């Protein structure tokens, strides 16, 4: 290409063309910037709702969070294809567009959330609280780090979340559930029925003759899927697990004591202080209040009352130093004596005066008492740190075509030999195959792989790795009729019995509808009639299944019907239907109201959000969405 440019530049026409090309290049860089120009001028926005953007990073973060939630619930990893089938991309974009619509509306309405509300919400979040239910700043920062967020980003997001919730509550709270709806629900849930019935058991069908070969073959062909052998696979699994590789005895006492010194708070109860705080608009106001407290003209409580600080906002709580969100406040509070009042402190959300009303001394367990726990923790941490080195070394051996059996023998690692397993983790006898690590992740990978394939190792939940080689594949196949003849005969016989009972049940129901008594038709087939009182929808009773009961509710009073009941069949006649009167504002009515208010609120809020989106306008860049999700969609 460069040679072509040099050749073209020797000709007058080529010089003109090259001048135009380079002029366009310079203009493009000037307009879009170097990076954007060479990316085709693509925008960082995936979508916009009104003037509120949804960025590529927001989409990626939300998608990864949703994917992680699904994988945690399913207890296995999801491939891009599986994620697409579950509609994760659509769920994420719908959620982000909804949030952007509410953000746009809160901006239009001028809604603002004060710092105190944001701090309170963060302190109340269970994910940031320790076992005692108290805010743990270390846990807070660790959680943010794992989520790929910094403090500023998280606080901004929480401010937006609170504003959205306030708007949503204003739109959907205190909704009235119509009386007609409440009465309809009352009728449906409180109606009770009575029925007379009899049960036609398999013996009622009479003697079933043996099927002919042709009948067996026909039934087998129609129900062949029930006699299909699943695909079975054999494999070798090389397992590298950090807990198995951890060697607590290799941890020196010096290392254990150093870890103990760095984490003493973890092995006991740290010092706690009951701290009160008054917030001022500026440092001057705080200093004036401090002087008034010093000279005795005002008390700390009097200053709090003047500032409009109630008891709930005055006392931060009884906290450890690490539980205080603001480092400046924490340092000042833990430097005070009991009963002492601080100098003005410039905190993250304003200037404050602090008072410590109580100090609870901390306690620490001795090293000897926790030495074993420390050694185990350090050994596990080192084993996890060594995982990547071990992985790279095994991958180098795999690249040299060394079998997993040889690698396992050389490194004294666990090798699991799986003789035969189906996709559900069962062997040919239907028993669960043991020793497969993380089966929810490993089994799908085994059934995607090919014999001799170059497979990437799987990461386990414990932080280790699993390498796998498929050694044999026995494809799924239909079992021949000769092999499953007994099962086919049993299935054909059961189908014949059900067919005869269905015909007999229809015949007896017709007789009941023509006026014959339940006793008469029961005597005809040699069974005893039964009575069922106080039947409720969706609830089985005696020999009646829930489906039988629901069919009784679908049948008019005085009429008869028939329904399957396991391997038997029920023939019934509805004898009565009762229903208590609807009483508005009764306990049951209030319960119905409470149950349906949430559903109505969801409907109203959905309609409101849809209207906001319609008025603001929603634009989605499909190409940017594909780029944000790695081109998988």
Coordinates of C-alpha atoms in Angstrom, one line a residue:
X1 CA 0.0 0.0 0.0
X2 CA 2.8 2.4 0.9
X3 CA 4.6 1.6 -2.4
X4 CA 1.4 2.4 -4.2
X5 CA 1.2 5.8 -2.4
X6 CA 4.8 6.6 -3.4
X7 CA 4.1 5.7 -7.0
X8 CA 0.9 7.8 -7.1
X9 CA 2.7 10.8 -5.6
X10 CA 5.0 11.0 -8.7
X11 CA 2.1 11.8 -11.0
X12 CA 0.2 15.2 -10.9
X13 CA -3.2 13.5 -10.8
X14 CA -2.0 11.3 -7.9
X15 CA -0.8 14.3 -6.0
X16 CA -4.2 15.9 -6.2
X17 CA -6.0 12.8 -5.1
X18 CA -3.6 12.3 -2.2
X19 CA -4.0 15.9 -1.1
X20 CA -7.8 15.4 -0.9
X21 CA -7.4 12.2 1.0
X22 CA -5.1 13.6 3.6
X23 CA -7.3 16.7 4.0
X24 CA -10.2 14.5 4.8
X25 CA -8.1 12.5 7.2
X26 CA -7.1 15.6 9.1
X27 CA -10.6 16.9 9.1
X28 CA -11.9 13.6 10.4
X29 CA -9.4 13.6 13.3
X30 CA -10.2 17.2 14.1
X31 CA -13.9 16.5 14.3
X32 CA -14.0 13.1 16.0
X33 CA -10.6 12.8 17.7
X34 CA -7.9 10.2 16.8
X35 CA -9.5 7.3 18.7
X36 CA -13.1 8.0 17.6
X37 CA -12.0 8.5 14.0
X38 CA -10.3 5.2 13.7
X39 CA -13.2 3.5 15.4
X40 CA -15.5 4.9 12.7
X41 CA -16.7 7.9 14.7
X42 CA -18.7 5.6 17.0
X43 CA -20.3 7.1 20.1
X44 CA -20.0 5.9 23.7
X45 CA -23.8 6.1 24.0
X46 CA -25.8 2.9 23.5
X47 CA -29.1 4.6 24.0
X48 CA -30.7 7.9 25.2
X49 CA -33.9 8.6 26.9
X50 CA -34.6 12.3 26.3
X51 CA -31.3 13.9 27.2
X52 CA -30.3 11.1 29.6
X53 CA -27.6 8.9 28.1
X54 CA -27.0 5.2 28.6
X55 CA -23.3 4.5 28.1
X56 CA -21.4 1.5 26.9
X57 CA -19.9 1.1 30.4
X58 CA -23.3 1.1 32.0
X59 CA -24.6 -1.6 29.7
X60 CA -21.5 -3.8 30.2
X61 CA -21.6 -3.4 34.0
X62 CA -25.4 -4.1 34.2
X63 CA -25.1 -7.1 31.9
X64 CA -22.2 -8.6 33.9
X65 CA -24.1 -8.1 37.1
X66 CA -27.2 -9.7 35.7
X67 CA -25.2 -12.6 34.2
X68 CA -23.5 -13.1 37.6
X69 CA -26.9 -13.2 39.4
X70 CA -28.2 -15.8 36.9
X71 CA -25.1 -18.0 37.3
X72 CA -25.3 -17.8 41.0
X73 CA -28.9 -18.9 41.0
X74 CA -28.4 -21.6 38.5
X75 CA -25.1 -22.6 40.1
X76 CA -23.3 -23.0 36.8
X77 CA -21.7 -20.8 34.1
X78 CA -23.7 -19.6 31.1
X79 CA -22.4 -19.4 27.6
X80 CA -23.2 -16.4 25.4
X81 CA -25.8 -18.4 23.5
X82 CA -27.5 -19.5 26.7
X83 CA -27.5 -15.9 28.0
X84 CA -29.1 -14.7 24.7
X85 CA -31.8 -17.5 24.9
X86 CA -32.6 -16.3 28.4
X87 CA -33.0 -12.7 27.0
X88 CA -30.4 -11.1 29.3
X89 CA -29.6 -8.4 26.8
X90 CA -33.3 -7.4 26.5
X91 CA -33.7 -7.5 30.3
X92 CA -30.7 -5.3 30.9
X93 CA -31.7 -2.7 28.3
X94 CA -35.2 -2.6 29.6
X95 CA -34.0 -2.0 33.1
X96 CA -31.5 0.7 32.0
X97 CA -34.1 2.5 29.9
X98 CA -36.6 2.4 32.8
X99 CA -33.9 3.9 35.2
X100 CA -32.9 6.5 32.6
X101 CA -36.6 7.5 32.1
X102 CA -37.0 8.0 35.9
X103 CA -33.7 9.9 36.0
X104 CA -35.0 12.1 33.2
X105 CA -38.2 12.8 35.0
X106 CA -36.6 13.5 38.4
X107 CA -34.3 16.0 36.6
X108 CA -37.3 17.6 34.9
X109 CA -39.1 17.9 38.2
X110 CA -36.0 19.3 40.0
X111 CA -35.9 16.5 42.6
X112 CA -32.8 16.4 44.8
X113 CA -31.6 14.0 47.5
X114 CA -29.7 15.5 50.5
X115 CA -26.4 14.0 51.6
X116 CA -27.8 12.8 54.9
X117 CA -30.3 10.6 53.1
X118 CA -27.6 9.0 51.0
X119 CA -25.4 8.3 54.0
X120 CA -28.3 6.8 55.9
X121 CA -29.2 4.6 53.0
X122 CA -25.7 3.3 52.6
X123 CA -25.4 2.6 56.4
X124 CA -28.8 0.8 56.3
X125 CA -27.7 -1.5 53.4
X126 CA -27.4 -5.1 54.6
X127 CA -24.6 -5.8 52.2
X128 CA -22.4 -3.3 54.0
X129 CA -23.2 -4.5 57.5
X130 CA -21.2 -7.0 59.7
X131 CA -22.6 -9.9 61.6
X132 CA -23.8 -7.5 64.4
X133 CA -25.8 -5.5 61.9
X134 CA -23.5 -2.5 62.0
X135 CA -22.0 -0.6 59.0
X136 CA -18.5 -1.9 58.1
X137 CA -16.5 0.5 56.1
X138 CA -14.0 -2.2 55.1
X139 CA -16.7 -4.4 53.9
X140 CA -18.2 -1.4 52.0
X141 CA -15.0 -0.7 50.1
X142 CA -14.3 -4.4 49.4
X143 CA -17.8 -4.8 48.0
X144 CA -17.4 -1.7 45.8
X145 CA -14.0 -3.0 44.6
X146 CA -15.4 -6.4 43.6
X147 CA -18.2 -4.6 41.7
X148 CA -15.6 -2.4 39.9
X149 CA -17.0 0.8 41.4
X150 CA -15.3 3.7 43.3
X151 CA -16.9 5.5 46.1
X152 CA -17.9 8.6 44.1
X153 CA -19.6 6.5 41.4
X154 CA -21.5 4.5 44.0
X155 CA -22.7 7.6 46.0
X156 CA -23.9 9.2 42.7
X157 CA -25.8 6.0 41.8
X158 CA -27.3 5.8 45.3
X159 CA -28.5 9.4 45.0
X160 CA -30.2 8.5 41.7
X161 CA -31.7 5.3 43.1
X162 CA -33.3 7.2 46.1
X163 CA -34.7 9.9 43.7
X164 CA -36.2 7.2 41.5
X165 CA -37.8 5.5 44.5
X166 CA -39.2 8.7 45.8
X167 CA -40.8 9.4 42.3
X168 CA -42.1 5.8 42.0
X169 CA -43.6 6.0 45.5
X170 CA -45.3 9.3 44.7
X171 CA -46.8 7.8 41.5
X172 CA -47.9 4.4 42.8
X173 CA -48.5 4.7 46.6
X174 CA -51.9 4.7 48.3
X175 CA -53.9 3.2 45.3
X176 CA -57.5 2.3 45.8
X177 CA -58.5 -1.3 44.9
X178 CA -62.0 -1.3 43.3
X179 CA -64.8 -2.9 45.4
X180 CA -65.9 -5.0 42.4
X181 CA -62.4 -6.5 42.2
X182 CA -62.2 -7.2 45.9
X183 CA -65.6 -8.9 45.9
X184 CA -64.7 -11.1 42.9
X185 CA -61.5 -12.2 44.6
X186 CA -63.5 -12.9 47.8
X187 CA -66.0 -15.0 45.9
X188 CA -63.2 -17.0 44.2
X189 CA -61.2 -17.7 47.4
X190 CA -64.1 -18.3 49.9
X191 CA -66.5 -20.4 47.8
X192 CA -66.8 -24.0 49.1
X193 CA -68.4 -27.0 47.4
X194 CA -69.7 -30.4 48.3
X195 CA -69.8 -33.4 45.9
X196 CA -70.8 -37.1 45.9
X197 CA -68.4 -39.3 44.1
X198 CA -67.1 -42.8 43.4
X199 CA -63.7 -44.0 42.3
X200 CA -63.2 -46.3 39.3
X201 CA -60.1 -48.3 40.1
X202 CA -58.0 -50.2 37.5
X203 CA -59.8 -53.4 38.5
X204 CA -63.1 -51.8 37.3
X205 CA -61.7 -52.0 33.8
X206 CA -61.9 -55.8 33.8
X207 CA -59.4 -58.2 32.4
X208 CA -57.1 -56.7 29.8
X209 CA -56.1 -59.3 27.1
X210 CA -52.5 -59.5 26.1
X211 CA -51.6 -57.1 23.2
X212 CA -50.8 -58.5 19.8
X213 CA -47.3 -57.9 18.4
X214 CA -48.8 -55.4 16.0
X215 CA -50.5 -53.5 18.8
X216 CA -47.2 -53.4 20.8
X217 CA -45.3 -52.2 17.8
X218 CA -47.8 -49.5 17.0
X219 CA -47.8 -48.2 20.6
X220 CA -44.0 -48.4 20.8
X221 CA -43.7 -46.3 17.6
X222 CA -46.1 -43.7 19.0
X223 CA -44.3 -43.5 22.4
X224 CA -40.7 -44.2 21.3
X225 CA -39.4 -41.1 23.0
X226 CA -40.1 -42.6 26.4
X227 CA -37.7 -45.5 25.6
X228 CA -34.8 -43.5 24.4
X229 CA -31.3 -44.0 25.8
X230 CA -29.6 -40.6 26.4
X231 CA -26.1 -39.7 25.2
X232 CA -23.4 -41.0 27.5
X233 CA -19.8 -39.7 27.6
X234 CA -16.6 -40.9 29.2
X235 CA -13.9 -38.4 30.3
X236 CA -10.8 -37.7 32.3
X237 CA -10.9 -34.7 34.7
X238 CA -7.8 -33.1 36.1
X239 CA -8.7 -31.2 39.3
X240 CA -6.6 -28.4 40.8
X241 CA -8.2 -27.2 44.0
X242 CA -6.7 -24.5 46.3
X243 CA -8.0 -26.1 49.5
X244 CA -6.4 -29.4 48.6
X245 CA -3.1 -27.7 47.7
X246 CA -3.1 -25.5 50.9
X247 CA -0.4 -26.5 53.4
X248 CA -1.0 -24.8 56.8
X249 CA 2.1 -26.6 58.2
X250 CA 4.3 -24.7 55.7
X251 CA 3.4 -21.4 57.2
X252 CA 6.1 -20.1 59.6
X253 CA 5.2 -18.8 63.0
X254 CA 6.7 -15.4 62.0
X255 CA 4.4 -15.1 59.1
X256 CA 1.4 -16.1 61.2
X257 CA 2.3 -13.5 63.9
X258 CA 2.7 -10.8 61.2
X259 CA -0.7 -11.6 59.8
X260 CA -2.1 -11.5 63.4
X261 CA -0.6 -8.1 64.0
X262 CA -2.1 -6.7 60.8
X263 CA -5.6 -8.1 61.5
X264 CA -6.0 -7.9 65.3
X265 CA -9.5 -6.4 65.0
X266 CA -10.6 -9.5 63.2
X267 CA -9.8 -11.7 66.2
X268 CA -11.8 -9.9 68.9
X269 CA -14.1 -6.9 69.5
X270 CA -12.6 -3.5 68.5
X271 CA -13.2 -0.4 70.6
X272 CA -16.7 1.2 70.2
X273 CA -17.8 4.7 70.9
X274 CA -21.3 6.3 71.1
X275 CA -20.9 9.4 68.9
X276 CA -23.2 12.4 68.5
X277 CA -22.9 14.8 65.6
X278 CA -24.2 18.3 64.8
X279 CA -23.9 19.5 61.1
X280 CA -23.2 23.2 60.4
X281 CA -23.5 25.2 57.1
X282 CA -19.9 26.4 57.4
X283 CA -16.8 26.3 59.6
X284 CA -17.5 29.7 61.1
X285 CA -20.9 28.7 62.5
X286 CA -19.3 25.5 63.9
X287 CA -16.5 27.5 65.6
X288 CA -19.0 29.9 67.1
X289 CA -21.0 27.0 68.5
X290 CA -17.9 25.4 69.9
X291 CA -16.9 28.5 71.7
X292 CA -20.4 28.8 73.2
X293 CA -20.1 25.2 74.5
X294 CA -16.6 25.9 75.9
X295 CA -17.6 29.0 77.8
X296 CA -20.7 27.3 79.2
X297 CA -23.2 29.6 77.7
X298 CA -24.7 26.7 75.8
X299 CA -24.8 23.0 76.0
X300 CA -24.1 20.6 73.2
X301 CA -27.8 19.5 73.3
X302 CA -29.0 23.1 73.2
X303 CA -26.9 23.7 70.1
X304 CA -28.3 20.6 68.5
X305 CA -31.9 21.9 69.3
X306 CA -31.1 25.3 67.7
X307 CA -29.8 23.6 64.6
X308 CA -33.0 21.5 64.3
X309 CA -31.2 18.2 64.9
X310 CA -33.6 15.6 66.3
X311 CA -32.5 12.7 68.5
X312 CA -32.5 10.3 65.5
X313 CA -30.0 12.4 63.5
X314 CA -28.0 13.6 66.5
X315 CA -26.6 10.2 67.5
X316 CA -24.7 8.3 64.9
X317 CA -24.8 5.1 67.0
X318 CA -22.3 3.0 69.0
X319 CA -19.7 2.3 66.3
X320 CA -16.1 1.1 65.8
X321 CA -13.7 3.3 64.0
X322 CA -13.9 1.3 60.8
X323 CA -17.7 1.5 60.7
X324 CA -17.6 5.3 60.3
X325 CA -18.1 6.2 56.7
X326 CA -16.1 9.5 56.9
X327 CA -12.4 9.1 57.8
X328 CA -12.0 12.7 59.1
X329 CA -15.0 12.2 61.4
X330 CA -13.6 8.8 62.6
X331 CA -10.2 10.1 63.4
X332 CA -11.6 13.1 65.4
X333 CA -14.2 11.0 67.3
X334 CA -11.7 8.4 68.3
X335 CA -9.2 11.0 69.6
X336 CA -11.8 12.4 72.1
X337 CA -12.1 11.5 75.7
X338 CA -15.5 10.3 77.0
X339 CA -17.8 13.3 77.2
X340 CA -15.4 15.4 75.1
X341 CA -16.6 17.8 72.3
X342 CA -14.4 18.1 69.1
X343 CA -13.1 21.1 67.3
X344 CA -15.0 21.8 64.0
X345 CA -14.3 18.8 61.7
X346 CA -14.5 19.2 57.9
X347 CA -16.3 16.0 56.9
X348 CA -17.2 14.8 53.5
X349 CA -20.7 16.2 53.7
X350 CA -20.2 19.4 55.7
X351 CA -18.6 20.8 58.9
X352 CA -19.6 19.0 62.1
X353 CA -19.1 19.1 65.9
X354 CA -18.7 15.7 67.6
X355 CA -19.3 14.5 71.1
X356 CA -18.4 11.1 72.5
X357 CA -20.9 10.0 75.2
X358 CA -19.6 6.5 75.9
X359 CA -16.5 4.4 75.2
X360 CA -16.5 0.6 75.2
X361 CA -13.0 -0.9 75.3
X362 CA -12.1 -3.5 72.7
X363 CA -10.8 -7.0 73.4
X364 CA -8.5 -9.2 71.3
X365 CA -8.0 -13.0 71.4
X366 CA -4.4 -14.1 72.0
X367 CA -2.3 -15.3 69.1
X368 CA -2.2 -18.9 70.4
X369 CA -5.9 -19.1 70.4
X370 CA -6.3 -18.2 66.7
X371 CA -3.0 -19.5 65.3
X372 CA -4.5 -22.5 63.5
X373 CA -7.1 -20.3 61.9
X374 CA -4.5 -17.8 60.7
X375 CA -2.2 -20.6 59.3
X376 CA -5.1 -22.1 57.4
X377 CA -6.2 -18.8 56.0
X378 CA -2.6 -17.9 54.9
X379 CA -2.1 -21.3 53.3
X380 CA -5.3 -21.0 51.4
X381 CA -4.5 -17.5 50.2
X382 CA -1.0 -18.7 49.0
X383 CA -2.5 -21.7 47.2
X384 CA -5.0 -19.4 45.4
X385 CA -2.2 -17.0 44.5
X386 CA -0.3 -20.0 43.0
X387 CA -3.3 -21.1 41.0
X388 CA -2.3 -19.0 37.9
X389 CA 1.3 -20.3 38.0
X390 CA 0.1 -23.9 38.2
X391 CA -2.5 -23.2 35.4
X392 CA 0.2 -21.8 33.1
X393 CA 2.5 -24.7 33.8
X394 CA -0.2 -27.3 33.0
X395 CA -1.3 -25.4 29.9
X396 CA 2.3 -25.6 28.7
X397 CA 2.3 -29.3 29.2
X398 CA -1.1 -29.5 27.4
X399 CA 0.3 -27.6 24.5
X400 CA 3.0 -30.3 24.2
X401 CA 0.2 -32.9 23.8
X402 CA 0.9 -34.5 27.2
X403 CA -2.2 -36.6 28.4
X404 CA -4.0 -35.5 31.6
X405 CA -3.1 -38.9 33.1
X406 CA 0.6 -38.2 32.8
X407 CA 0.3 -34.6 34.1
X408 CA -1.7 -35.8 37.1
X409 CA 0.9 -38.4 37.9
X410 CA 3.9 -36.0 37.6
X411 CA 2.3 -33.3 39.8
X412 CA 0.5 -35.6 42.3
X413 CA -2.9 -34.1 41.4
X414 CA -6.4 -35.6 41.5
X415 CA -7.5 -37.3 38.3
X416 CA -11.2 -38.2 38.1
X417 CA -12.0 -40.9 35.6
X418 CA -15.7 -40.8 34.5
X419 CA -16.7 -44.1 32.8
X420 CA -20.1 -43.0 31.6
X421 CA -22.3 -40.0 32.4
X422 CA -25.3 -38.4 30.8
X423 CA -26.1 -34.7 30.7
X424 CA -28.0 -35.0 34.0
X425 CA -25.0 -36.4 35.8
X426 CA -26.3 -40.0 36.0
X427 CA -24.7 -43.3 34.9
X428 CA -26.5 -45.9 32.7
X429 CA -28.1 -47.4 35.8
X430 CA -29.7 -44.1 36.7
X431 CA -27.4 -43.4 39.7
X432 CA -25.8 -40.0 40.3
X433 CA -22.1 -40.0 39.3
X434 CA -20.0 -38.8 42.2
X435 CA -16.7 -37.0 42.2
X436 CA -17.5 -34.6 39.3
X437 CA -16.3 -31.1 40.5
X438 CA -18.8 -28.3 40.0
X439 CA -21.2 -30.5 37.9
X440 CA -23.4 -27.6 36.9
X441 CA -20.4 -26.1 35.1
X442 CA -18.4 -29.2 34.2
X443 CA -21.2 -31.3 32.7
X444 CA -22.4 -28.8 30.1
X445 CA -18.7 -28.3 29.1
X446 CA -18.2 -32.0 28.7
X447 CA -21.3 -32.3 26.4
X448 CA -20.0 -29.3 24.2
X449 CA -16.6 -30.8 23.8
X450 CA -15.4 -33.3 21.1
X451 CA -13.0 -36.2 21.4
X452 CA -9.4 -34.9 21.1
X453 CA -10.6 -31.3 21.3
X454 CA -8.4 -28.5 22.7
X455 CA -10.5 -27.5 25.7
X456 CA -10.0 -24.5 27.9
X457 CA -9.8 -25.3 31.6
X458 CA -12.9 -24.5 33.7
X459 CA -12.8 -22.2 36.8
X460 CA -14.4 -23.7 39.9
X461 CA -16.3 -21.9 42.5
X462 CA -13.5 -22.5 45.0
X463 CA -11.0 -20.7 42.7
X464 CA -9.4 -23.8 41.2
X465 CA -9.4 -25.3 37.7
X466 CA -10.6 -28.4 36.0
X467 CA -9.1 -29.7 32.8
X468 CA -11.1 -32.3 30.9
X469 CA -10.7 -34.7 27.9
X470 CA -13.6 -36.5 26.4
X471 CA -12.5 -40.1 25.8
X472 CA -15.7 -41.7 24.4
X473 CA -19.1 -40.7 23.2
X474 CA -22.1 -43.1 23.1
X475 CA -24.7 -41.2 21.1
X476 CA -28.4 -41.0 22.2
X477 CA -30.4 -43.7 20.5
X478 CA -33.8 -45.4 20.6
X479 CA -33.8 -48.7 22.6
X480 CA -35.0 -51.6 20.3
X481 CA -38.4 -52.9 21.0
X482 CA -37.0 -56.3 22.0
X483 CA -35.0 -54.7 24.8
X484 CA -37.8 -52.7 26.2
X485 CA -40.7 -55.1 25.4
X486 CA -41.8 -55.5 29.1
X487 CA -41.9 -51.7 29.6
X488 CA -43.8 -51.2 26.3
X489 CA -46.4 -53.9 27.3
X490 CA -46.9 -52.2 30.7
X491 CA -47.4 -48.8 29.1
X492 CA -49.8 -50.3 26.5
X493 CA -51.8 -52.0 29.3
X494 CA -51.9 -48.8 31.4
X495 CA -53.2 -46.8 28.4
X496 CA -55.9 -49.5 27.7
X497 CA -57.1 -49.3 31.4
X498 CA -57.2 -45.5 31.3
X499 CA -59.2 -45.7 28.0
X500 CA -61.7 -48.1 29.5
X501 CA -62.1 -46.1 32.7
X502 CA -62.6 -42.9 30.7
X503 CA -65.4 -44.5 28.7
X504 CA -67.0 -45.9 31.8
X505 CA -66.7 -42.6 33.7
X506 CA -68.4 -40.8 30.8
X507 CA -71.2 -43.4 30.8
X508 CA -71.8 -43.1 34.5
X509 CA -71.8 -39.3 34.5
X510 CA -74.5 -39.3 31.8
X511 CA -76.6 -41.6 34.0
X512 CA -76.2 -39.2 36.9
X513 CA -77.2 -36.2 34.8
X514 CA -80.3 -38.1 33.8
X515 CA -81.4 -38.5 37.4
X516 CA -79.9 -41.7 38.7
X517 CA -78.5 -41.6 42.2
X518 CA -74.9 -41.9 43.1
X519 CA -75.7 -45.1 45.1
X520 CA -77.3 -46.7 42.1
X521 CA -74.3 -46.1 39.7
X522 CA -71.9 -47.1 42.4
X523 CA -73.7 -50.4 43.0
X524 CA -73.6 -51.0 39.2
X525 CA -69.8 -51.1 39.2
X526 CA -69.4 -52.6 42.7
X527 CA -67.8 -49.7 44.6
X528 CA -68.9 -47.6 47.6
X529 CA -70.1 -44.0 47.0
X530 CA -68.2 -41.2 48.9
X531 CA -69.1 -37.7 50.2
X532 CA -66.7 -34.7 50.1
X533 CA -67.7 -31.5 52.0
X534 CA -66.1 -28.1 52.3
X535 CA -64.0 -28.5 49.1
X536 CA -61.7 -25.5 48.3
X537 CA -60.1 -24.7 45.0
X538 CA -56.6 -26.1 44.2
X539 CA -56.7 -28.3 47.3
X540 CA -56.8 -32.1 47.2
X541 CA -59.2 -33.9 49.5
X542 CA -59.2 -37.6 50.4
X543 CA -58.9 -39.6 47.1
X544 CA -59.7 -36.5 45.0
X545 CA -56.7 -34.7 43.5
X546 CA -56.4 -30.9 43.2
X547 CA -57.3 -31.2 39.5
X548 CA -60.4 -33.2 40.3
X549 CA -61.5 -30.6 42.8
X550 CA -60.9 -27.8 40.3
X551 CA -63.1 -29.7 37.8
X552 CA -65.8 -29.9 40.5
X553 CA -65.7 -26.1 40.8
X554 CA -66.0 -25.8 37.0
X555 CA -69.1 -28.0 37.0
X556 CA -72.6 -26.4 37.7
X557 CA -74.3 -27.5 40.9
X558 CA -76.5 -30.6 40.3
X559 CA -74.4 -31.7 37.3
X560 CA -72.0 -34.6 37.1
X561 CA -68.6 -35.2 35.6
X562 CA -65.6 -37.4 35.4
X563 CA -61.8 -36.8 35.9
X564 CA -58.6 -38.8 36.1
X565 CA -57.3 -39.4 39.6
X566 CA -53.9 -41.0 39.3
X567 CA -54.3 -44.5 37.9
X568 CA -58.0 -44.4 38.9
X569 CA -60.9 -42.2 37.7
X570 CA -63.4 -40.2 39.8
X571 CA -67.1 -39.9 38.8
X572 CA -68.8 -37.1 40.7
X573 CA -71.9 -35.0 41.1
X574 CA -71.8 -31.5 42.6
X575 CA -74.3 -31.3 45.4
X576 CA -73.8 -27.8 46.9
X577 CA -72.0 -24.5 46.7
X578 CA -71.7 -22.1 49.5
X579 CA -70.1 -18.7 49.9
X580 CA -69.9 -16.2 52.9
X581 CA -71.2 -12.7 52.3
X582 CA -68.8 -10.1 51.2
X583 CA -68.2 -7.5 54.0
X584 CA -66.3 -4.4 53.0
X585 CA -63.4 -3.5 55.3
X586 CA -63.4 -6.8 57.1
X587 CA -60.0 -8.4 58.0
X588 CA -60.2 -10.7 54.9
X589 CA -61.2 -7.7 52.7
X590 CA -58.2 -5.7 54.0
X591 CA -55.9 -8.6 53.3
X592 CA -57.2 -8.7 49.7
X593 CA -56.7 -5.0 49.4
X594 CA -53.1 -5.3 50.6
X595 CA -52.3 -8.1 48.3
X596 CA -53.7 -6.4 45.2
X597 CA -52.3 -2.9 45.9
X598 CA -48.8 -4.0 45.0
X599 CA -50.0 -5.4 41.7
X600 CA -52.0 -2.3 40.9
X601 CA -48.9 -0.2 41.9
X602 CA -46.8 -2.1 39.5
X603 CA -49.3 -1.6 36.7
X604 CA -49.7 2.1 37.3
X605 CA -45.9 2.6 37.6
X606 CA -45.4 0.6 34.3
X607 CA -47.9 2.8 32.6
X608 CA -46.3 6.0 34.0
X609 CA -42.8 4.9 32.9
X610 CA -44.1 4.0 29.5
X611 CA -45.6 7.5 29.2
X612 CA -42.4 9.1 30.3
X613 CA -40.4 7.2 27.8
X614 CA -42.9 8.1 25.1
X615 CA -42.7 11.8 25.9
X616 CA -39.0 11.9 26.3
X617 CA -38.2 9.7 23.3
X618 CA -36.0 6.5 23.4
X619 CA -33.2 5.9 20.9
X620 CA -31.2 2.7 20.9
X621 CA -28.0 2.3 18.8
X622 CA -28.1 -1.4 17.8
X623 CA -24.5 -1.4 16.6
X624 CA -23.3 0.2 19.8
X625 CA -25.3 -2.4 21.8
X626 CA -23.6 -5.2 19.9
X627 CA -20.2 -3.7 20.6
X628 CA -21.0 -3.2 24.3
X629 CA -21.9 -6.9 24.6
X630 CA -18.9 -8.1 22.7
X631 CA -20.7 -8.7 19.3
X632 CA -22.6 -11.7 20.6
X633 CA -25.9 -10.2 20.0

